[in-house]
Short mmCIF file of C-alpha atoms and ligand atoms in Angstrom, two decimals:
data_model
loop_
_atom_site.label_atom_id
_atom_site.label_comp_id
_atom_site.label_asym_id
_atom_site.label_seq_id
_atom_site.Cartn_x
_atom_site.Cartn_y
_atom_site.Cartn_z
CA UNK A 1 -34.04 164.90 -76.76
CA UNK A 2 -30.52 164.76 -78.08
CA UNK A 3 -27.32 164.48 -76.03
CA UNK A 4 -25.31 167.60 -75.34
CA UNK A 5 -21.73 168.75 -75.22
CA UNK A 6 -20.09 172.18 -75.20
CA UNK A 7 -19.71 174.20 -78.39
CA UNK A 8 -16.14 175.39 -77.71
CA UNK A 9 -13.35 174.19 -75.48
CA UNK A 10 -11.95 176.31 -72.65
CA UNK A 11 -9.12 176.22 -70.13
CA UNK A 12 -9.20 177.16 -66.45
CA UNK A 13 -6.27 177.36 -64.04
CA UNK A 14 -6.47 176.53 -60.35
CA UNK A 15 -4.90 174.72 -57.42
CA UNK A 16 -6.00 171.56 -55.62
CA UNK A 17 -7.53 172.26 -52.20
CA UNK A 18 -5.91 169.15 -50.72
CA UNK A 19 -2.73 168.75 -52.83
CA UNK A 20 -2.05 172.48 -53.38
CA UNK A 21 -0.89 171.38 -56.85
CA UNK A 22 -1.38 174.00 -59.58
CA UNK A 23 -3.30 172.64 -62.58
CA UNK A 24 -4.52 173.64 -66.00
CA UNK A 25 -7.96 172.20 -66.77
CA UNK A 26 -8.89 172.04 -70.44
CA UNK A 27 -12.53 171.08 -71.06
CA UNK A 28 -13.30 169.85 -74.58
CA UNK A 29 -16.37 168.58 -76.43
CA UNK A 30 -16.70 164.77 -76.66
CA UNK A 31 -18.75 162.61 -79.05
CA UNK A 32 -22.31 161.46 -78.33
CA UNK A 33 -22.27 158.36 -76.14
CA UNK A 34 -18.77 159.09 -74.82
CA UNK A 35 -19.92 160.41 -71.44
CA UNK A 36 -17.65 162.56 -69.30
CA UNK A 37 -14.07 161.50 -68.72
CA UNK A 38 -10.89 162.90 -67.27
CA UNK A 39 -7.41 162.53 -68.77
CA UNK A 40 -4.25 163.30 -66.84
CA UNK A 41 -2.30 165.29 -69.43
CA UNK A 42 0.84 165.24 -67.22
CA UNK A 43 1.08 161.43 -67.33
CA UNK A 44 2.05 159.08 -70.13
CA UNK A 45 1.54 155.41 -70.90
CA UNK A 46 -1.35 153.41 -69.39
CA UNK A 47 -1.80 155.91 -66.53
CA UNK A 48 -2.84 158.53 -69.10
CA UNK A 49 -5.86 156.43 -70.15
CA UNK A 50 -9.23 158.14 -69.68
CA UNK A 51 -10.77 158.07 -66.20
CA UNK A 52 -14.54 157.80 -66.63
CA UNK A 53 -16.73 160.03 -64.48
CA UNK A 54 -18.54 156.92 -63.26
CA UNK A 55 -18.98 155.19 -59.92
CA UNK A 56 -17.09 152.18 -61.36
CA UNK A 57 -13.97 154.39 -61.35
CA UNK A 58 -14.43 155.56 -57.74
CA UNK A 59 -11.15 155.44 -55.84
CA UNK A 60 -12.13 157.06 -52.53
CA UNK A 61 -14.75 159.43 -51.12
CA UNK A 62 -13.65 160.65 -47.73
CA UNK A 63 -12.79 164.36 -47.86
CA UNK A 64 -13.31 164.64 -51.61
CA UNK A 65 -14.52 162.41 -54.43
CA UNK A 66 -11.59 160.81 -56.22
CA UNK A 67 -11.51 158.66 -59.36
CA UNK A 68 -8.91 156.32 -60.88
CA UNK A 69 -8.47 154.33 -64.10
CA UNK A 70 -6.86 151.25 -62.58
CA UNK A 71 -3.58 151.91 -64.41
CA UNK A 72 -2.13 154.49 -62.02
CA UNK A 73 -4.04 157.50 -63.29
CA UNK A 74 -6.01 159.29 -60.58
CA UNK A 75 -7.96 162.54 -60.40
CA UNK A 76 -9.17 163.99 -57.10
CA UNK A 77 -11.97 166.37 -56.11
CA UNK A 78 -14.13 165.96 -59.21
CA UNK A 79 -17.44 166.78 -57.50
CA UNK A 80 -17.82 170.50 -58.25
CA UNK A 81 -17.21 170.18 -62.00
CA UNK A 82 -19.42 167.09 -62.22
CA UNK A 83 -22.23 168.84 -60.34
CA UNK A 84 -22.07 171.65 -62.91
CA UNK A 85 -22.15 169.25 -65.87
CA UNK A 86 -25.05 167.28 -64.40
CA UNK A 87 -27.11 170.33 -63.46
CA UNK A 88 -26.49 172.07 -66.80
CA UNK A 89 -27.48 168.95 -68.75
CA UNK A 90 -24.12 168.16 -70.36
CA UNK A 91 -23.63 164.50 -71.30
CA UNK A 92 -20.27 164.32 -73.07
CA UNK A 93 -17.01 166.08 -72.23
CA UNK A 94 -13.29 165.38 -72.15
CA UNK A 95 -11.54 167.05 -69.21
CA UNK A 96 -7.76 167.23 -69.52
CA UNK A 97 -6.06 168.00 -66.20
CA UNK A 98 -2.31 168.64 -65.82
CA UNK A 99 -2.11 167.38 -62.23
CA UNK A 100 -3.59 165.04 -59.61
CA UNK A 101 -6.52 167.16 -58.45
CA UNK A 102 -9.16 169.43 -59.94
CA UNK A 103 -8.81 173.12 -59.14
CA UNK A 104 -10.78 174.29 -56.11
CA UNK A 105 -11.24 177.73 -57.73
CA UNK A 106 -13.11 179.93 -55.19
CA UNK A 107 -14.34 176.87 -53.27
CA UNK A 108 -17.59 176.72 -55.21
CA UNK A 109 -18.70 175.55 -58.65
CA UNK A 110 -19.19 179.13 -59.87
CA UNK A 111 -16.13 179.23 -62.16
CA UNK A 112 -16.95 175.83 -63.67
CA UNK A 113 -20.63 176.61 -64.20
CA UNK A 114 -19.91 180.03 -65.73
CA UNK A 115 -17.23 178.64 -68.07
CA UNK A 116 -19.50 175.80 -69.21
CA UNK A 117 -22.38 178.22 -69.83
CA UNK A 118 -20.06 180.62 -71.69
CA UNK A 119 -18.74 177.75 -73.84
CA UNK A 120 -22.26 177.20 -75.15
CA UNK A 121 -24.26 173.99 -75.37
CA UNK A 122 -24.55 172.04 -78.60
CA UNK A 123 -26.85 169.09 -79.27
CA UNK A 124 -25.44 165.97 -80.86
CA UNK A 125 -26.76 163.57 -83.48
CA UNK A 126 -26.86 160.01 -82.20
CA UNK A 127 -28.33 158.31 -79.17
CA UNK A 128 -30.99 160.12 -77.12
CA UNK A 129 -30.32 161.54 -73.66
CA UNK A 130 -31.13 158.97 -71.01
CA UNK A 131 -31.91 159.23 -67.34
CA UNK A 132 -32.01 156.77 -64.48
CA UNK A 133 -35.56 156.72 -63.14
CA UNK A 134 -35.83 155.75 -59.47
CA UNK A 135 -38.56 153.12 -59.11
CA UNK A 136 -38.48 152.45 -55.37
CA UNK A 137 -36.78 153.90 -52.29
CA UNK A 138 -33.09 153.16 -51.71
CA UNK A 139 -31.51 154.25 -48.45
CA UNK A 140 -28.11 154.31 -46.77
CA UNK A 141 -27.92 154.94 -43.03
CA UNK A 142 -24.65 155.44 -41.17
CA UNK A 143 -25.18 156.37 -37.53
CA UNK A 144 -27.08 159.65 -37.49
CA UNK A 145 -26.40 160.22 -41.19
CA UNK A 146 -28.83 159.21 -43.91
CA UNK A 147 -29.05 159.45 -47.68
CA UNK A 148 -31.97 158.20 -49.74
CA UNK A 149 -33.42 158.24 -53.22
CA UNK A 150 -37.16 157.97 -53.77
CA UNK A 151 -39.30 158.13 -56.93
CA UNK A 152 -40.09 161.63 -58.23
CA UNK A 153 -40.93 163.06 -61.64
CA UNK A 154 -38.41 165.87 -61.08
CA UNK A 155 -34.81 166.01 -59.89
CA UNK A 156 -35.35 167.12 -56.30
CA UNK A 157 -32.60 167.63 -53.70
CA UNK A 158 -33.57 167.92 -50.03
CA UNK A 159 -30.53 168.35 -47.80
CA UNK A 160 -30.24 168.87 -44.04
CA UNK A 161 -27.06 169.56 -42.07
CA UNK A 162 -26.72 169.63 -38.30
CA UNK A 163 -23.70 171.26 -36.68
CA UNK A 164 -23.34 172.14 -33.02
CA UNK A 165 -21.27 175.19 -34.01
CA UNK A 166 -23.60 178.22 -33.91
CA UNK A 167 -22.03 179.62 -37.09
CA UNK A 168 -23.80 176.80 -38.95
CA UNK A 169 -26.40 175.12 -36.72
CA UNK A 170 -29.16 173.16 -38.46
CA UNK A 171 -29.92 174.12 -42.05
CA UNK A 172 -32.31 172.51 -44.52
CA UNK A 173 -32.89 173.31 -48.17
CA UNK A 174 -35.06 171.66 -50.80
CA UNK A 175 -34.72 172.57 -54.48
CA UNK A 176 -35.97 171.27 -57.78
CA UNK A 177 -32.82 171.10 -59.89
CA UNK A 178 -32.62 172.85 -63.25
CA UNK A 179 -29.83 174.88 -64.88
CA UNK A 180 -31.12 178.29 -63.74
CA UNK A 181 -31.69 177.17 -60.14
CA UNK A 182 -28.25 175.57 -60.03
CA UNK A 183 -26.47 178.66 -61.38
CA UNK A 184 -28.27 181.04 -59.01
CA UNK A 185 -28.81 179.01 -55.84
CA UNK A 186 -26.19 176.26 -55.66
CA UNK A 187 -23.09 176.80 -57.83
CA UNK A 188 -21.74 179.86 -55.89
CA UNK A 189 -21.89 178.13 -52.47
CA UNK A 190 -18.37 177.57 -51.13
CA UNK A 191 -16.82 174.73 -49.22
CA UNK A 192 -16.19 175.27 -45.52
CA UNK A 193 -14.10 174.07 -42.62
CA UNK A 194 -13.25 174.69 -39.00
CA UNK A 195 -9.97 176.46 -38.31
CA UNK A 196 -9.54 174.19 -35.27
CA UNK A 197 -9.40 171.14 -37.58
CA UNK A 198 -6.90 172.60 -40.06
CA UNK A 199 -3.73 171.47 -38.32
CA UNK A 200 -4.94 167.87 -38.02
CA UNK A 201 -5.99 167.82 -41.70
CA UNK A 202 -2.66 169.24 -42.83
CA UNK A 203 -0.77 166.70 -40.70
CA UNK A 204 -2.48 164.09 -42.93
CA UNK A 205 -1.56 165.97 -46.11
CA UNK A 206 -5.13 167.27 -46.57
CA UNK A 207 -6.30 170.86 -47.12
CA UNK A 208 -2.75 171.88 -48.08
CA UNK A 209 -4.19 174.32 -50.64
CA UNK A 210 -6.96 175.69 -48.42
CA UNK A 211 -7.11 179.44 -47.84
CA UNK A 212 -9.68 182.14 -47.21
CA UNK A 213 -9.71 182.57 -51.02
CA UNK A 214 -11.29 179.13 -51.46
CA UNK A 215 -12.84 178.05 -48.14
CA UNK A 216 -15.24 179.51 -45.60
CA UNK A 217 -13.32 179.24 -42.34
CA UNK A 218 -15.14 179.03 -39.02
CA UNK A 219 -13.60 179.79 -35.63
CA UNK A 220 -15.10 180.69 -32.25
CA UNK A 221 -18.62 180.32 -33.61
CA UNK A 222 -18.02 182.88 -36.35
CA UNK A 223 -17.16 183.07 -40.04
CA UNK A 224 -13.55 184.24 -40.32
CA UNK A 225 -13.67 185.41 -43.96
CA UNK A 226 -13.93 189.22 -44.03
CA UNK A 227 -16.39 189.16 -46.94
CA UNK A 228 -18.84 187.01 -44.97
CA UNK A 229 -21.29 184.58 -46.56
CA UNK A 230 -22.82 184.57 -50.04
CA UNK A 231 -26.10 183.18 -48.64
CA UNK A 232 -27.22 182.96 -44.99
CA UNK A 233 -27.42 179.17 -45.52
CA UNK A 234 -24.37 178.84 -47.78
CA UNK A 235 -23.25 175.70 -45.89
CA UNK A 236 -26.26 173.54 -46.74
CA UNK A 237 -26.14 174.82 -50.31
CA UNK A 238 -22.57 173.57 -50.60
CA UNK A 239 -23.56 170.15 -49.26
CA UNK A 240 -26.26 170.09 -51.92
CA UNK A 241 -23.63 170.97 -54.55
CA UNK A 242 -21.50 168.05 -53.38
CA UNK A 243 -24.48 165.67 -53.47
CA UNK A 244 -25.35 166.72 -57.04
CA UNK A 245 -21.74 166.06 -58.08
CA UNK A 246 -21.53 162.71 -56.32
CA UNK A 247 -24.84 161.51 -57.77
CA UNK A 248 -23.56 162.42 -61.24
CA UNK A 249 -21.29 159.37 -60.90
CA UNK A 250 -24.34 157.26 -61.77
CA UNK A 251 -23.37 158.23 -65.34
CA UNK A 252 -26.70 159.84 -66.19
CA UNK A 253 -29.16 162.20 -64.48
CA UNK A 254 -31.05 160.48 -61.67
CA UNK A 255 -34.76 161.18 -62.03
CA UNK A 256 -35.80 161.02 -58.41
CA UNK A 257 -35.77 162.75 -55.06
CA UNK A 258 -32.52 162.84 -53.08
CA UNK A 259 -32.85 163.23 -49.33
CA UNK A 260 -29.65 163.78 -47.39
CA UNK A 261 -29.43 164.19 -43.62
CA UNK A 262 -25.82 165.15 -42.87
CA UNK A 263 -24.68 163.70 -46.19
CA UNK A 264 -21.07 163.46 -47.30
CA UNK A 265 -19.11 162.05 -50.22
CA UNK A 266 -18.90 158.57 -48.67
CA UNK A 267 -22.65 158.34 -48.03
CA UNK A 268 -23.57 159.85 -51.41
CA UNK A 269 -21.38 157.46 -53.39
CA UNK A 270 -22.61 154.47 -51.34
CA UNK A 271 -26.13 155.51 -52.28
CA UNK A 272 -25.27 155.53 -56.00
CA UNK A 273 -23.72 152.08 -55.65
CA UNK A 274 -26.76 150.76 -53.77
CA UNK A 275 -29.16 152.16 -56.38
CA UNK A 276 -27.31 150.71 -59.36
CA UNK A 277 -26.79 147.36 -57.60
CA UNK A 278 -30.55 146.83 -57.23
CA UNK A 279 -31.95 146.23 -60.72
CA UNK A 280 -35.50 146.50 -59.40
CA UNK A 281 -34.85 150.01 -58.03
CA UNK A 282 -34.33 151.86 -61.31
CA UNK A 283 -34.70 151.76 -65.09
CA UNK A 284 -33.39 153.67 -68.08
CA UNK A 285 -35.80 156.26 -69.48
CA UNK A 286 -35.50 158.87 -72.19
CA UNK A 287 -35.09 162.22 -70.50
CA UNK A 288 -37.81 164.81 -70.97
CA UNK A 289 -36.39 168.22 -71.92
ZN1 ZN B 1 -17.59 170.49 -52.15
#
């Protein structure tokens, strides 16, 4: 099975959900073996060096997943694009971004997934596609939160969220990941937040670009957005989207079963680090189609 990139480049425009910075995002094909990387097209000098979409470049993972190149170049909120690339089986891309944060678009990965699909997939001569096969369970526990990877022949995501707010409650979803399932069941699920938390977030400079156009807002036990939800369990689907994007930072598809109980970016990225740090927990394998 050969590696894959997109057939044609494309450009999307958006704003950062935290920074509110407007950005142009140009996604271009990249050579076999290059992997996925970001370049800050608004910077020059060492800061404009590529930022690999790899856990080694992780800068922070609190409210979003943010990468840096060690020379002053940073790119925030990469998880929705990376989830799309991982789920659609794209190995090599160059993502040029004209600002500090990826566009939030409509709060989901729908725009990214649709643009990548429309750009077409092309296979590349050179090294084969590889995956990281999970050989034994790896687990991260943080209070009541848990994330784990266990061996599985398929890429399975099993995510549970538990909120006291009745608008969300407890939701669980288990899916076997493939491009069609991602596009139909996961990519359109939007990010969400509680209106009561907005002021505190914005006092910290977070969620400055959040609006009802890109976030499901919850207040008084209800969804505020007039259009309602895209799925009755849209919230757990979005957490699954985030987990797929965070696990993509392993640098290759993880062949295994992800189990997340109240997962978040911090837990997900710690899990990737724990997996890669234990050489007995995984091995490289050629990826079946
Ligand atoms: Zn998200």
